[in-house]
Amino acid sequence: MRWLVLILAAAAAGGLYAAQSPLVAHSAQVTAKPVAAIAAAPIGSEDRITLTPQQRREASAEGGFRQVPLSLLRVNRRMHYGDFEWNDEGVPAGPITIRVDLRTQLLSVFRGGHEIGTAVALYGADSKETPLGSFPVLWKGKDHRSSLYDAPMPFTLRLTGDGVAIHGSNVRWGAATHGCVGVPTEFARHLFAQAKVGDVVTIVRTPSPGPKATG
């Protein structure tokens, strides 16, 4: 069973600081929550779904998880542009890791292996693609403003020396960021409060699901 297989028929979207043309470089799609999140029985909370050992292995095999995923937030709806969930109730304090999947446009925040936040994210395309890899948070700025684009970038977590960051955005249809990862501003506020300099953000682009086997 694949980690992410429920795909909505949605085009890729852009962010607050994006060019105005629709994305054509990627066919990333917004997804529903993973099949694992739907199939597994909740343990301990109606808001959280504990993964089985097999589901943990399958999730880890998708890549980008620096902590073995132990549980996911229960999201009983399809997520659209601007949507997010945040719930860290009952999850012990500790360092967080952040995973961004450019194909599915989902950012997930994990603490101790437990997902505490997820949001539909924006990313860059064409000549300003969002880089893949693992990046420690270099700097935090609550009320940062881009000097290059003269645009507000609230709750910035800078990831690279040339300005790639996670920050609050007007998550909307039809454009591409200049390489940053944009998330709904209220979600960015929660993330900013949790993240520390040195926390690691891993950006991946998982392969599209292959054709379903028959016979």
CSV table of C-alpha atoms in Angstrom, one decimal:
chain,number,residue,atom,x,y,z
A,1,MET,CA,0.0,0.0,0.0
A,2,ARG,CA,1.5,3.3,-1.1
A,3,TRP,CA,2.0,6.1,1.4
A,4,LEU,CA,0.2,8.7,-0.7
A,5,VAL,CA,-2.3,7.4,-3.3
A,6,LEU,CA,-5.5,9.4,-3.0
A,7,ILE,CA,-5.0,12.1,-5.6
A,8,LEU,CA,-7.5,14.9,-6.3
A,9,ALA,CA,-7.8,16.3,-9.8
A,10,ALA,CA,-6.2,19.7,-9.0
A,11,ALA,CA,-3.6,21.7,-10.8
A,12,ALA,CA,-0.4,23.0,-9.1
A,13,ALA,CA,-0.8,26.3,-7.3
A,14,GLY,CA,1.5,29.2,-6.5
A,15,GLY,CA,2.0,31.7,-3.7
A,16,LEU,CA,2.0,35.3,-2.6
A,17,TYR,CA,5.4,36.1,-4.2
A,18,ALA,CA,4.8,34.1,-7.3
A,19,ALA,CA,4.8,34.9,-11.0
A,20,GLN,CA,1.2,35.2,-12.2
A,21,SER,CA,1.2,32.4,-14.9
A,22,PRO,CA,-0.1,29.0,-14.0
A,23,LEU,CA,2.5,26.3,-13.3
A,24,VAL,CA,3.4,24.2,-16.3
A,25,ALA,CA,6.8,22.7,-15.1
A,26,HIS,CA,5.2,20.3,-12.7
A,27,SER,CA,2.0,18.3,-12.5
A,28,ALA,CA,2.0,18.3,-8.7
A,29,GLN,CA,-1.4,17.6,-7.2
A,30,VAL,CA,-3.0,18.2,-3.8
A,31,THR,CA,-3.7,14.9,-2.1
A,32,ALA,CA,-6.0,13.6,0.6
A,33,LYS,CA,-4.4,12.2,3.6
A,34,PRO,CA,-2.5,8.9,3.1
A,35,VAL,CA,-4.3,5.6,2.8
A,36,ALA,CA,-2.5,4.5,6.0
A,37,ALA,CA,-4.3,7.3,7.8
A,38,ILE,CA,-7.7,6.0,6.7
A,39,ALA,CA,-7.0,2.3,7.1
A,40,ALA,CA,-5.4,2.2,10.5
A,41,ALA,CA,-7.5,2.2,13.7
A,42,PRO,CA,-6.9,5.1,16.1
A,43,ILE,CA,-5.2,4.3,19.4
A,44,GLY,CA,-5.6,6.7,22.3
A,45,SER,CA,-7.2,9.6,20.5
A,46,GLU,CA,-10.0,10.1,18.0
A,47,ASP,CA,-7.8,12.9,16.5
A,48,ARG,CA,-4.7,10.7,15.9
A,49,ILE,CA,-4.1,7.5,14.0
A,50,THR,CA,-1.3,5.2,15.0
A,51,LEU,CA,0.6,3.5,12.2
A,52,THR,CA,1.2,-0.2,12.2
A,53,PRO,CA,4.8,-1.5,11.8
A,54,GLN,CA,4.1,-2.3,8.2
A,55,GLN,CA,2.7,1.2,7.5
A,56,ARG,CA,5.7,2.8,9.3
A,57,ARG,CA,8.1,0.9,6.9
A,58,GLU,CA,6.0,1.9,3.9
A,59,ALA,CA,6.0,5.5,4.9
A,60,SER,CA,9.7,5.6,5.6
A,61,ALA,CA,10.4,4.0,2.2
A,62,GLU,CA,8.8,7.1,0.6
A,63,GLY,CA,11.7,9.1,1.9
A,64,GLY,CA,12.1,12.4,3.7
A,65,PHE,CA,11.3,11.2,7.2
A,66,ARG,CA,14.2,11.8,9.6
A,67,GLN,CA,12.0,10.4,12.4
A,68,VAL,CA,10.1,7.1,11.8
A,69,PRO,CA,6.5,8.2,11.5
A,70,LEU,CA,4.5,6.7,14.4
A,71,SER,CA,1.2,8.5,14.1
A,72,LEU,CA,-0.7,10.9,11.8
A,73,LEU,CA,-3.3,13.5,12.4
A,74,ARG,CA,-6.7,12.3,11.4
A,75,VAL,CA,-8.0,14.4,8.6
A,76,ASN,CA,-11.5,13.3,7.5
A,77,ARG,CA,-11.7,15.5,4.5
A,78,ARG,CA,-9.9,16.4,1.3
A,79,MET,CA,-7.4,19.2,1.7
A,80,HIS,CA,-7.6,22.2,-0.6
A,81,TYR,CA,-5.5,25.3,-1.1
A,82,GLY,CA,-5.3,27.2,2.2
A,83,ASP,CA,-6.2,24.2,4.3
A,84,PHE,CA,-4.2,23.0,7.2
A,85,GLU,CA,-4.4,21.0,10.5
A,86,TRP,CA,-2.5,21.6,13.7
A,87,ASN,CA,-2.9,19.5,16.9
A,88,ASP,CA,-0.1,18.7,19.2
A,89,GLU,CA,-2.2,17.7,22.2
A,90,GLY,CA,-0.7,14.8,24.1
A,91,VAL,CA,2.5,14.8,22.0
A,92,PRO,CA,5.6,15.1,24.3
A,93,ALA,CA,7.8,18.2,23.9
A,94,GLY,CA,11.0,17.7,21.8
A,95,PRO,CA,12.7,18.6,18.6
A,96,ILE,CA,10.6,18.7,15.4
A,97,THR,CA,11.4,17.7,11.8
A,98,ILE,CA,9.6,19.0,8.8
A,99,ARG,CA,8.9,17.2,5.5
A,100,VAL,CA,7.8,18.8,2.3
A,101,ASP,CA,6.6,16.8,-0.7
A,102,LEU,CA,6.6,18.9,-3.8
A,103,ARG,CA,4.6,16.4,-5.8
A,104,THR,CA,1.7,16.2,-3.3
A,105,GLN,CA,2.1,19.8,-2.1
A,106,LEU,CA,1.9,18.7,1.5
A,107,LEU,CA,4.1,19.9,4.3
A,108,SER,CA,4.1,17.8,7.5
A,109,VAL,CA,5.5,18.6,10.9
A,110,PHE,CA,6.6,15.7,13.2
A,111,ARG,CA,7.6,15.8,16.8
A,112,GLY,CA,9.0,12.5,18.2
A,113,GLY,CA,7.6,10.7,15.2
A,114,HIS,CA,4.1,12.0,15.7
A,115,GLU,CA,2.6,14.4,13.1
A,116,ILE,CA,1.4,17.6,14.8
A,117,GLY,CA,0.7,19.7,11.7
A,118,THR,CA,0.0,19.4,8.0
A,119,ALA,CA,-0.8,21.9,5.3
A,120,VAL,CA,-1.1,22.3,1.6
A,121,ALA,CA,2.1,24.1,0.5
A,122,LEU,CA,3.2,26.2,-2.4
A,123,TYR,CA,6.6,25.8,-4.2
A,124,GLY,CA,8.7,27.2,-7.0
A,125,ALA,CA,8.8,26.3,-10.6
A,126,ASP,CA,10.6,27.0,-13.9
A,127,SER,CA,13.9,29.0,-13.2
A,128,LYS,CA,13.0,29.4,-9.5
A,129,GLU,CA,12.5,25.8,-8.5
A,130,THR,CA,12.3,24.8,-4.8
A,131,PRO,CA,15.5,22.8,-4.1
A,132,LEU,CA,15.4,19.2,-3.0
A,133,GLY,CA,17.4,18.0,0.0
A,134,SER,CA,17.7,18.4,3.8
A,135,PHE,CA,18.2,21.9,5.1
A,136,PRO,CA,18.7,23.1,8.7
A,137,VAL,CA,16.7,26.2,9.7
A,138,LEU,CA,19.4,28.9,9.5
A,139,TRP,CA,17.4,31.9,10.8
A,140,LYS,CA,13.9,32.9,12.0
A,141,GLY,CA,12.2,36.2,11.4
A,142,LYS,CA,8.6,36.8,12.6
A,143,ASP,CA,8.0,40.0,10.6
A,144,HIS,CA,10.5,39.5,7.8
A,145,ARG,CA,10.0,41.4,4.5
A,146,SER,CA,11.7,40.3,1.2
A,147,SER,CA,14.2,42.9,0.1
A,148,LEU,CA,14.4,41.3,-3.4
A,149,TYR,CA,10.6,41.2,-4.0
A,150,ASP,CA,9.5,43.9,-1.6
A,151,ALA,CA,6.9,41.5,-0.1
A,152,PRO,CA,6.0,40.5,3.4
A,153,MET,CA,7.2,37.0,4.4
A,154,PRO,CA,5.6,36.5,7.9
A,155,PHE,CA,7.0,33.8,10.2
A,156,THR,CA,10.0,33.1,8.0
A,157,LEU,CA,12.2,30.0,8.6
A,158,ARG,CA,15.2,30.5,6.3
A,159,LEU,CA,16.7,27.4,4.8
A,160,THR,CA,19.4,28.5,2.4
A,161,GLY,CA,21.9,31.4,2.1
A,162,ASP,CA,20.2,32.6,-1.0
A,163,GLY,CA,16.9,33.1,0.6
A,164,VAL,CA,14.8,29.9,0.2
A,165,ALA,CA,12.5,29.7,3.2
A,166,ILE,CA,9.3,28.5,4.6
A,167,HIS,CA,6.9,31.4,5.3
A,168,GLY,CA,3.3,32.5,5.6
A,169,SER,CA,1.6,33.0,2.2
A,170,ASN,CA,-1.7,33.7,0.6
A,171,VAL,CA,-2.1,30.1,-0.6
A,172,ARG,CA,-4.0,30.4,-3.8
A,173,TRP,CA,-4.5,29.0,-7.2
A,174,GLY,CA,-2.5,29.8,-10.3
A,175,ALA,CA,1.1,30.9,-9.7
A,176,ALA,CA,4.5,29.7,-8.6
A,177,THR,CA,6.8,31.0,-5.8
A,178,HIS,CA,10.3,32.1,-6.4
A,179,GLY,CA,11.7,28.9,-4.7
A,180,CYS,CA,10.2,29.3,-1.2
A,181,VAL,CA,7.7,27.0,0.5
A,182,GLY,CA,4.6,29.0,1.2
A,183,VAL,CA,2.0,27.8,3.8
A,184,PRO,CA,-1.1,29.4,5.2
A,185,THR,CA,-0.1,32.3,7.5
A,186,GLU,CA,-1.9,30.9,10.6
A,187,PHE,CA,-0.1,27.6,10.1
A,188,ALA,CA,3.2,29.4,9.7
A,189,ARG,CA,2.6,31.1,13.0
A,190,HIS,CA,2.2,27.7,14.7
A,191,LEU,CA,5.3,26.3,13.0
A,192,PHE,CA,7.3,29.4,13.8
A,193,ALA,CA,6.5,28.9,17.5
A,194,GLN,CA,7.7,25.3,17.4
A,195,ALA,CA,10.7,25.4,15.1
A,196,LYS,CA,14.2,26.2,16.3
A,197,VAL,CA,17.4,27.2,14.5
A,198,GLY,CA,19.0,23.9,13.5
A,199,ASP,CA,15.8,21.9,13.1
A,200,VAL,CA,15.9,20.0,9.8
A,201,VAL,CA,13.6,20.5,6.8
A,202,THR,CA,13.6,17.8,4.2
A,203,ILE,CA,12.2,18.6,0.8
A,204,VAL,CA,11.4,15.7,-1.5
A,205,ARG,CA,9.5,15.0,-4.7
A,206,THR,CA,8.0,11.5,-4.4
A,207,PRO,CA,7.3,9.5,-7.6
A,208,SER,CA,3.8,9.5,-9.0
A,209,PRO,CA,2.0,6.3,-8.1
A,210,GLY,CA,2.3,3.7,-10.8
A,211,PRO,CA,-0.7,2.0,-12.5
A,212,LYS,CA,-2.6,-0.2,-10.2
A,213,ALA,CA,-1.8,-3.9,-10.6
A,214,THR,CA,-4.6,-6.1,-12.1
A,215,GLY,CA,-5.3,-9.8,-12.2
